[in-house]
Amino acid sequence: MRALLLKHIGLVAAALVACLIAGAGAATAQDIRIQGVAPQKTAPPYVPGAELVVATRLIPPFVMDKGAKGKTPGTGELEGFSVELWQAIANETGLKSRFQVYPTLPALLDSVRTGANPAGIAAISVTSDRALVMDFSQPMFRSGLSILVPAGGRPGLAVFASFITSDVLAALAVFFALLLIPAHLFWFMQRGRKEGEWLVPKSYGRGMAETLYWSAEAMIGQASATAKSWYGRFLAFVWKAAGVLLIAYFTALIATTLTVSSLRGGIEGPADLIGKRVATISGSTSARYLRELKADPLEFDNFDQAVEYMLKGQAIATVYDTPMILFYARHAGNGRVKVAGSPFRTEDYGIVFPAGSDLRPVVNAGLLKTVENGTYQAIYDKWFGSDNSR
Ligand code: GLU
């Protein structure tokens, strides 16, 4: 009996240990970091002299089609800050390469993470999540996030529209529904009779038209003059008292709806985006930021689609990387959009490699060389003006 009991205890203990091991096997990315386990190597071996197919995506002003009119986007020659930086690194290190353009950020990241492409360059932010499953070069660009909103607009109307919320509409609906009660009571008791100088119509339609008007008047304290009978006066009194409460409630509701930010009518920082529909790009650091902020992000494959959606009035703003937002506001979106507030989060861009890449040290050395010999600054100045901050 005792032996049997011990055997059972042993079995339960073994099952517990098995569960713990299985749990560790299904560890999340977070756990891997905590346990200090390096991501599984996915990088193909680096063969010096072989042509590298570098993953990228169109993302002005980092990667753009060079005069690709009429051609399928991404099939022509490329230009832009990241394109020229990669070419400079390749020149420094003797790497042979060509670009492969991916349509979306997740597709670009996956191609590198799985080792299908030995490197990727565009405007890829260095993040802790990504660093767990792939390798990054030294930072190549200091960036951040910004907010883009439609230009102009009618602030007066915007302020008006800002207090037409579902709460205010619901309160208005309740108010009109309540008007029907005294209107019906009064019509039901007085229909076809004289009320002072006033003959309350017998038919329901005309009767309602007048008694509704009477009950609306009563609510703002005017109707006692028209009601002469005791129940007319009584109803008017009760409804007036209810009206005082309703108006107080309504005033309080509008006062809370008209928060300071909606009175300003504008967006000045991330706090103004909480709970609001905001356009952004799938799989980007902006999309993640907006989810954490508790905004309501709608994600698009590319920035142009996100901005078009916002300009149709379906999102109040677009959140994305500052350089892309500034470039868009100065070029394609000039006059149609404006930047709201200042950049609110700094991020670095890096070149990505599959985990365990031996190409990375080569590229890092080339990148640092371009910084040391001034090539980096020349490319930076060409695309971003002679501002010294990277
Ligand atoms: N820098 C952002 C990110 O890495 C956006 C990049 C992109 O849209 O390609 O998440």
Short mmCIF file of C-alpha atoms and ligand atoms in Angstrom, two decimals:
data_model
loop_
_atom_site.label_atom_id
_atom_site.label_comp_id
_atom_site.label_asym_id
_atom_site.label_seq_id
_atom_site.Cartn_x
_atom_site.Cartn_y
_atom_site.Cartn_z
CA MET A 1 0.00 0.00 0.00
CA ARG A 2 2.79 2.38 1.02
CA ALA A 3 4.78 1.43 -2.05
CA LEU A 4 1.74 2.13 -4.23
CA LEU A 5 1.33 5.55 -2.62
CA LEU A 6 5.01 6.37 -3.15
CA LYS A 7 4.70 5.24 -6.78
CA HIS A 8 1.77 7.60 -7.28
CA ILE A 9 3.63 10.50 -5.69
CA GLY A 10 6.58 9.69 -7.97
CA LEU A 11 4.34 9.70 -11.04
CA VAL A 12 2.72 13.02 -10.12
CA ALA A 13 6.17 14.57 -9.52
CA ALA A 14 7.40 13.27 -12.89
CA ALA A 15 4.32 14.71 -14.60
CA LEU A 16 4.95 18.08 -12.94
CA VAL A 17 8.58 18.13 -14.09
CA ALA A 18 7.44 17.17 -17.63
CA CYS A 19 4.96 20.06 -17.64
CA LEU A 20 7.62 22.50 -16.52
CA ILE A 21 9.97 21.35 -19.28
CA ALA A 22 7.20 21.56 -21.90
CA GLY A 23 6.35 25.07 -20.61
CA ALA A 24 9.93 26.13 -21.03
CA GLY A 25 9.93 24.71 -24.56
CA ALA A 26 6.95 26.91 -25.47
CA ALA A 27 8.78 29.95 -24.09
CA THR A 28 7.86 33.32 -25.48
CA ALA A 29 10.39 35.71 -26.94
CA GLN A 30 10.40 37.46 -23.56
CA ASP A 31 11.44 34.26 -21.74
CA ILE A 32 14.24 33.63 -24.20
CA ARG A 33 15.75 36.96 -23.29
CA ILE A 34 15.33 36.34 -19.60
CA GLN A 35 17.06 32.97 -19.94
CA GLY A 36 19.80 34.54 -22.03
CA VAL A 37 19.34 32.01 -24.86
CA ALA A 38 20.66 33.27 -28.17
CA PRO A 39 18.17 33.18 -31.10
CA GLN A 40 18.50 30.16 -33.32
CA LYS A 41 20.96 30.73 -36.12
CA THR A 42 19.20 31.21 -39.46
CA ALA A 43 21.95 33.02 -41.38
CA PRO A 44 23.35 31.31 -44.47
CA PRO A 45 27.17 31.18 -44.45
CA TYR A 46 28.77 34.29 -45.87
CA VAL A 47 30.77 33.50 -48.99
CA PRO A 48 33.11 36.40 -49.88
CA GLY A 49 32.75 37.44 -53.51
CA ALA A 50 29.26 35.91 -54.01
CA GLU A 51 26.44 38.30 -54.99
CA LEU A 52 24.19 39.18 -52.05
CA VAL A 53 20.48 39.75 -52.60
CA VAL A 54 19.63 42.52 -50.15
CA ALA A 55 15.99 42.84 -49.05
CA THR A 56 14.43 46.31 -49.08
CA ARG A 57 11.14 48.13 -49.51
CA LEU A 58 10.07 51.41 -51.09
CA ILE A 59 10.03 53.99 -48.34
CA PRO A 60 10.79 57.57 -49.37
CA PRO A 61 13.26 59.20 -48.83
CA PHE A 62 15.24 56.08 -47.80
CA VAL A 63 14.39 53.84 -50.76
CA MET A 64 12.69 55.19 -53.89
CA ASP A 65 12.22 54.28 -57.51
CA LYS A 66 14.53 56.31 -59.72
CA GLY A 67 12.36 57.80 -62.47
CA ALA A 68 10.34 54.60 -62.71
CA LYS A 69 7.45 56.13 -64.64
CA GLY A 70 5.33 53.41 -66.24
CA LYS A 71 7.32 50.62 -64.60
CA THR A 72 5.97 48.38 -61.87
CA PRO A 73 7.07 49.99 -58.58
CA GLY A 74 10.26 48.45 -57.27
CA THR A 75 11.46 46.98 -60.57
CA GLY A 76 13.50 49.98 -61.72
CA GLU A 77 16.73 51.39 -60.40
CA LEU A 78 16.57 52.53 -56.79
CA GLU A 79 17.77 55.68 -55.05
CA GLY A 80 17.48 57.22 -51.60
CA PHE A 81 19.48 57.53 -48.38
CA SER A 82 19.56 53.80 -47.53
CA VAL A 83 20.28 52.79 -51.14
CA GLU A 84 23.27 55.14 -51.35
CA LEU A 85 24.49 54.18 -47.87
CA TRP A 86 24.41 50.49 -48.79
CA GLN A 87 26.26 51.20 -52.03
CA ALA A 88 28.91 53.13 -50.08
CA ILE A 89 29.28 50.23 -47.61
CA ALA A 90 29.55 47.78 -50.51
CA ASN A 91 32.25 49.96 -52.09
CA GLU A 92 34.21 50.08 -48.82
CA THR A 93 34.05 46.33 -48.27
CA GLY A 94 34.04 45.00 -51.81
CA LEU A 95 30.60 43.37 -51.41
CA LYS A 96 28.71 42.52 -54.59
CA SER A 97 24.96 42.90 -54.25
CA ARG A 98 21.61 43.68 -55.79
CA PHE A 99 18.30 44.67 -54.17
CA GLN A 100 15.09 42.68 -53.88
CA VAL A 101 12.06 44.90 -53.16
CA TYR A 102 9.38 43.57 -50.79
CA PRO A 103 5.88 45.10 -50.75
CA THR A 104 5.40 45.28 -46.98
CA LEU A 105 7.47 45.67 -43.82
CA PRO A 106 6.45 42.24 -42.40
CA ALA A 107 7.43 40.58 -45.73
CA LEU A 108 10.82 42.34 -45.67
CA LEU A 109 11.52 41.38 -42.04
CA ASP A 110 10.41 37.76 -42.59
CA SER A 111 12.66 37.36 -45.61
CA VAL A 112 15.67 38.29 -43.49
CA ARG A 113 14.57 36.52 -40.31
CA THR A 114 14.22 33.20 -42.16
CA GLY A 115 17.56 33.64 -43.89
CA ALA A 116 16.02 33.89 -47.40
CA ASN A 117 17.92 37.17 -47.77
CA PRO A 118 21.30 37.63 -46.05
CA ALA A 119 20.63 41.31 -45.23
CA GLY A 120 17.91 43.96 -45.35
CA ILE A 121 18.11 47.73 -45.46
CA ALA A 122 15.31 50.33 -45.63
CA ALA A 123 14.14 52.31 -42.58
CA ILE A 124 14.06 49.42 -40.13
CA SER A 125 13.89 50.40 -36.47
CA VAL A 126 16.02 48.56 -33.95
CA THR A 127 13.62 47.08 -31.38
CA SER A 128 13.98 44.55 -28.57
CA ASP A 129 11.47 42.16 -30.21
CA ARG A 130 13.32 42.13 -33.49
CA ALA A 131 16.74 41.87 -31.82
CA LEU A 132 15.58 38.55 -30.32
CA VAL A 133 15.08 36.91 -33.70
CA MET A 134 17.56 38.67 -35.98
CA ASP A 135 20.78 40.65 -35.90
CA PHE A 136 21.17 44.41 -36.32
CA SER A 137 24.09 46.46 -37.57
CA GLN A 138 25.38 49.52 -35.75
CA PRO A 139 22.69 52.24 -35.82
CA MET A 140 22.64 53.94 -39.23
CA PHE A 141 20.09 56.72 -38.65
CA ARG A 142 18.54 58.47 -35.65
CA SER A 143 14.77 58.62 -36.15
CA GLY A 144 11.55 58.97 -34.19
CA LEU A 145 7.77 58.99 -34.49
CA SER A 146 5.54 61.94 -35.42
CA ILE A 147 1.89 62.72 -36.03
CA LEU A 148 0.49 63.89 -39.38
CA VAL A 149 -2.95 65.51 -39.61
CA PRO A 150 -4.98 66.99 -42.49
CA ALA A 151 -4.00 70.60 -43.25
CA GLY A 152 -6.39 73.47 -42.64
CA GLY A 153 -9.82 72.22 -41.75
CA ARG A 154 -12.54 74.39 -40.24
CA PRO A 155 -11.73 74.76 -36.56
CA GLY A 156 -15.17 76.26 -35.76
CA LEU A 157 -16.96 73.29 -37.23
CA ALA A 158 -14.43 70.92 -35.70
CA VAL A 159 -15.20 72.26 -32.22
CA PHE A 160 -18.92 71.92 -32.91
CA ALA A 161 -18.47 68.41 -34.25
CA SER A 162 -16.34 67.44 -31.26
CA PHE A 163 -19.26 67.60 -28.86
CA ILE A 164 -21.65 65.65 -31.07
CA THR A 165 -20.55 62.42 -29.40
CA SER A 166 -22.63 59.29 -28.97
CA ASP A 167 -23.33 60.28 -25.33
CA VAL A 168 -24.68 63.68 -26.34
CA LEU A 169 -26.79 62.15 -29.15
CA ALA A 170 -28.17 59.55 -26.75
CA ALA A 171 -29.08 62.25 -24.22
CA LEU A 172 -30.86 64.24 -26.97
CA ALA A 173 -32.79 61.12 -28.03
CA VAL A 174 -33.88 60.47 -24.42
CA PHE A 175 -34.91 64.11 -24.10
CA PHE A 176 -37.14 63.96 -27.20
CA ALA A 177 -38.58 60.63 -26.12
CA LEU A 178 -39.46 62.14 -22.72
CA LEU A 179 -41.24 65.06 -24.43
CA LEU A 180 -43.75 62.52 -25.73
CA ILE A 181 -45.00 61.64 -22.23
CA PRO A 182 -46.58 64.96 -21.16
CA ALA A 183 -47.62 65.59 -24.77
CA HIS A 184 -49.63 62.35 -24.77
CA LEU A 185 -51.03 62.79 -21.28
CA PHE A 186 -52.14 66.32 -22.01
CA TRP A 187 -53.68 65.44 -25.37
CA PHE A 188 -55.41 62.37 -23.94
CA MET A 189 -57.09 64.39 -21.15
CA GLN A 190 -57.85 67.60 -23.03
CA ARG A 191 -58.42 66.56 -26.62
CA GLY A 192 -61.42 68.34 -28.23
CA ARG A 193 -61.68 70.65 -25.19
CA LYS A 194 -60.81 74.24 -24.64
CA GLU A 195 -57.75 74.97 -22.59
CA GLY A 196 -58.18 78.71 -21.89
CA GLU A 197 -58.20 80.29 -25.37
CA TRP A 198 -56.71 77.16 -26.84
CA LEU A 199 -58.77 74.38 -28.43
CA VAL A 200 -56.75 71.17 -28.13
CA PRO A 201 -57.21 69.38 -31.48
CA LYS A 202 -59.13 66.12 -31.42
CA SER A 203 -57.14 64.30 -34.14
CA TYR A 204 -53.94 62.54 -32.99
CA GLY A 205 -51.66 64.06 -35.62
CA ARG A 206 -52.64 67.71 -35.19
CA GLY A 207 -53.14 67.19 -31.47
CA MET A 208 -49.62 65.86 -31.06
CA ALA A 209 -48.15 68.69 -33.13
CA GLU A 210 -49.60 71.16 -30.64
CA THR A 211 -49.19 69.29 -27.36
CA LEU A 212 -45.58 68.43 -28.25
CA TYR A 213 -44.95 72.12 -28.76
CA TRP A 214 -46.69 72.75 -25.44
CA SER A 215 -44.52 70.23 -23.60
CA ALA A 216 -41.33 71.65 -25.19
CA GLU A 217 -42.41 75.12 -24.02
CA ALA A 218 -43.15 73.78 -20.56
CA MET A 219 -39.67 72.41 -20.36
CA ILE A 220 -38.15 75.83 -20.80
CA GLY A 221 -40.63 77.29 -18.31
CA GLN A 222 -43.13 78.97 -20.64
CA ALA A 223 -46.21 76.77 -20.85
CA SER A 224 -48.15 77.62 -17.71
CA ALA A 225 -49.83 80.53 -19.50
CA THR A 226 -51.47 78.20 -22.03
CA ALA A 227 -52.70 75.63 -19.49
CA LYS A 228 -55.72 76.71 -17.49
CA SER A 229 -57.07 73.39 -16.16
CA TRP A 230 -55.59 72.04 -12.93
CA TYR A 231 -54.11 68.96 -14.62
CA GLY A 232 -52.71 71.11 -17.42
CA ARG A 233 -50.98 73.25 -14.82
CA PHE A 234 -49.95 70.22 -12.79
CA LEU A 235 -48.41 68.53 -15.84
CA ALA A 236 -46.68 71.76 -16.83
CA PHE A 237 -45.27 72.07 -13.31
CA VAL A 238 -44.01 68.47 -13.15
CA TRP A 239 -42.51 68.72 -16.59
CA LYS A 240 -40.87 72.08 -15.78
CA ALA A 241 -39.26 70.56 -12.70
CA ALA A 242 -38.04 67.61 -14.81
CA GLY A 243 -36.81 70.14 -17.38
CA VAL A 244 -34.61 71.87 -14.79
CA LEU A 245 -32.98 68.55 -13.97
CA LEU A 246 -32.61 67.56 -17.62
CA ILE A 247 -31.04 70.88 -18.56
CA ALA A 248 -28.60 70.61 -15.64
CA TYR A 249 -27.69 67.09 -16.74
CA PHE A 250 -27.25 68.19 -20.33
CA THR A 251 -25.04 71.13 -19.38
CA ALA A 252 -22.82 68.85 -17.31
CA LEU A 253 -22.60 66.33 -20.16
CA ILE A 254 -21.54 68.96 -22.71
CA ALA A 255 -19.05 70.45 -20.26
CA THR A 256 -17.34 67.09 -19.79
CA THR A 257 -17.42 66.35 -23.52
CA LEU A 258 -15.80 69.67 -24.35
CA THR A 259 -12.47 68.82 -22.83
CA VAL A 260 -9.66 71.30 -23.16
CA SER A 261 -8.15 69.42 -26.07
CA SER A 262 -11.37 69.32 -28.07
CA LEU A 263 -11.87 73.05 -27.48
CA ARG A 264 -8.45 73.67 -28.95
CA GLY A 265 -9.84 71.62 -31.81
CA GLY A 266 -6.43 70.16 -32.60
CA ILE A 267 -3.99 67.36 -31.94
CA GLU A 268 -0.79 68.35 -30.22
CA GLY A 269 0.67 65.09 -29.02
CA PRO A 270 0.09 61.36 -28.51
CA ALA A 271 -2.27 62.00 -25.55
CA ASP A 272 -4.80 63.51 -27.98
CA LEU A 273 -4.90 60.20 -29.90
CA ILE A 274 -6.10 57.96 -27.06
CA GLY A 275 -9.29 56.15 -28.03
CA LYS A 276 -9.24 57.73 -31.52
CA ARG A 277 -9.02 56.09 -34.94
CA VAL A 278 -5.45 56.63 -36.23
CA ALA A 279 -3.99 55.39 -39.53
CA THR A 280 -0.56 53.73 -39.55
CA ILE A 281 1.58 51.03 -41.17
CA SER A 282 1.25 47.27 -40.54
CA GLY A 283 3.91 45.68 -38.38
CA SER A 284 5.63 49.01 -37.68
CA THR A 285 6.85 50.44 -34.43
CA SER A 286 4.13 53.12 -34.82
CA ALA A 287 1.37 50.49 -34.90
CA ARG A 288 2.76 48.94 -31.74
CA TYR A 289 3.09 52.33 -30.06
CA LEU A 290 -0.54 53.19 -30.88
CA ARG A 291 -1.79 49.90 -29.49
CA GLU A 292 0.12 50.49 -26.26
CA LEU A 293 -1.23 54.05 -26.11
CA LYS A 294 -4.80 52.63 -26.37
CA ALA A 295 -5.50 54.52 -29.57
CA ASP A 296 -7.52 52.70 -32.22
CA PRO A 297 -4.95 52.07 -35.00
CA LEU A 298 -5.91 51.04 -38.51
CA GLU A 299 -2.92 49.49 -40.29
CA PHE A 300 -2.05 49.82 -43.99
CA ASP A 301 0.72 48.27 -46.10
CA ASN A 302 2.11 51.64 -47.04
CA PHE A 303 2.13 55.21 -45.92
CA ASP A 304 0.29 56.67 -48.96
CA GLN A 305 -2.71 54.42 -48.30
CA ALA A 306 -2.75 55.44 -44.63
CA VAL A 307 -2.68 59.15 -45.51
CA GLU A 308 -5.42 58.81 -48.17
CA TYR A 309 -7.62 57.09 -45.61
CA MET A 310 -6.99 59.92 -43.14
CA LEU A 311 -7.70 62.57 -45.78
CA LYS A 312 -11.06 60.91 -46.48
CA GLY A 313 -11.87 61.79 -42.86
CA GLN A 314 -11.84 58.19 -41.63
CA ALA A 315 -8.95 58.69 -39.20
CA ILE A 316 -8.07 61.82 -37.25
CA ALA A 317 -4.31 61.43 -37.77
CA THR A 318 -1.54 59.25 -39.19
CA VAL A 319 1.37 58.19 -36.96
CA TYR A 320 4.63 57.10 -38.56
CA ASP A 321 8.38 57.71 -38.62
CA THR A 322 9.38 61.40 -38.50
CA PRO A 323 11.58 61.41 -41.65
CA MET A 324 8.84 59.84 -43.78
CA ILE A 325 6.26 62.25 -42.37
CA LEU A 326 8.45 65.32 -42.98
CA PHE A 327 9.34 64.18 -46.49
CA TYR A 328 5.69 63.56 -47.34
CA ALA A 329 4.53 66.88 -45.85
CA ARG A 330 7.13 68.75 -47.97
CA HIS A 331 6.53 66.86 -51.22
CA ALA A 332 3.49 64.76 -52.20
CA GLY A 333 1.35 66.01 -49.31
CA ASN A 334 2.33 69.68 -49.51
CA GLY A 335 -0.73 71.81 -48.65
CA ARG A 336 -2.90 68.79 -47.87
CA VAL A 337 -1.33 67.69 -44.58
CA LYS A 338 0.61 69.16 -41.67
CA VAL A 339 2.80 67.82 -38.88
CA ALA A 340 1.14 68.01 -35.45
CA GLY A 341 3.30 68.70 -32.39
CA SER A 342 6.89 67.49 -32.17
CA PRO A 343 8.46 64.03 -32.60
CA PHE A 344 7.66 62.02 -29.50
CA ARG A 345 9.84 58.94 -29.51
CA THR A 346 13.38 58.30 -30.68
CA GLU A 347 14.35 55.17 -32.56
CA ASP A 348 17.47 54.07 -34.45
CA TYR A 349 17.44 52.43 -37.84
CA GLY A 350 19.73 49.51 -38.49
CA ILE A 351 20.59 47.08 -41.26
CA VAL A 352 19.10 43.65 -40.44
CA PHE A 353 20.66 40.20 -40.83
CA PRO A 354 19.46 36.69 -40.05
CA ALA A 355 20.47 35.57 -36.54
CA GLY A 356 24.11 34.49 -36.30
CA SER A 357 25.15 36.37 -39.44
CA ASP A 358 28.85 36.49 -40.27
CA LEU A 359 28.12 39.15 -42.86
CA ARG A 360 27.24 41.58 -40.06
CA PRO A 361 30.81 42.36 -38.88
CA VAL A 362 31.82 43.04 -42.48
CA VAL A 363 28.90 45.45 -43.00
CA ASN A 364 29.49 47.08 -39.60
CA ALA A 365 33.11 47.76 -40.47
CA GLY A 366 32.01 49.24 -43.81
CA LEU A 367 29.35 51.40 -42.15
CA LEU A 368 31.80 52.77 -39.56
CA LYS A 369 34.29 53.44 -42.36
CA THR A 370 31.71 55.58 -44.22
CA VAL A 371 31.19 57.59 -41.00
CA GLU A 372 34.97 58.02 -40.48
CA ASN A 373 35.75 59.09 -44.02
CA GLY A 374 32.83 61.56 -44.37
CA THR A 375 30.87 59.58 -46.97
CA TYR A 376 28.07 59.04 -44.48
CA GLN A 377 27.75 62.79 -43.84
CA ALA A 378 27.78 63.57 -47.58
CA ILE A 379 24.91 61.12 -48.18
CA TYR A 380 23.07 62.46 -45.13
CA ASP A 381 23.42 66.06 -46.32
CA LYS A 382 22.23 65.14 -49.80
CA TRP A 383 18.98 63.65 -48.47
CA PHE A 384 18.36 65.56 -45.26
CA GLY A 385 20.13 68.92 -45.62
CA SER A 386 23.29 69.89 -43.75
CA ASP A 387 21.76 69.45 -40.30
CA ASN A 388 24.48 67.77 -38.22
CA SER A 389 22.19 65.73 -35.98
CA ARG A 390 21.94 62.18 -37.19
N1 GLU B 1 10.72 52.27 -38.91
C1 GLU B 1 9.48 51.60 -38.82
C2 GLU B 1 9.67 50.21 -38.31
O1 GLU B 1 10.74 49.67 -38.45
C3 GLU B 1 8.71 51.59 -40.16
C4 GLU B 1 9.42 50.88 -41.25
C5 GLU B 1 8.62 50.60 -42.52
O2 GLU B 1 7.44 50.96 -42.60
O3 GLU B 1 9.20 50.01 -43.41
O4 GLU B 1 8.78 49.64 -37.75
#
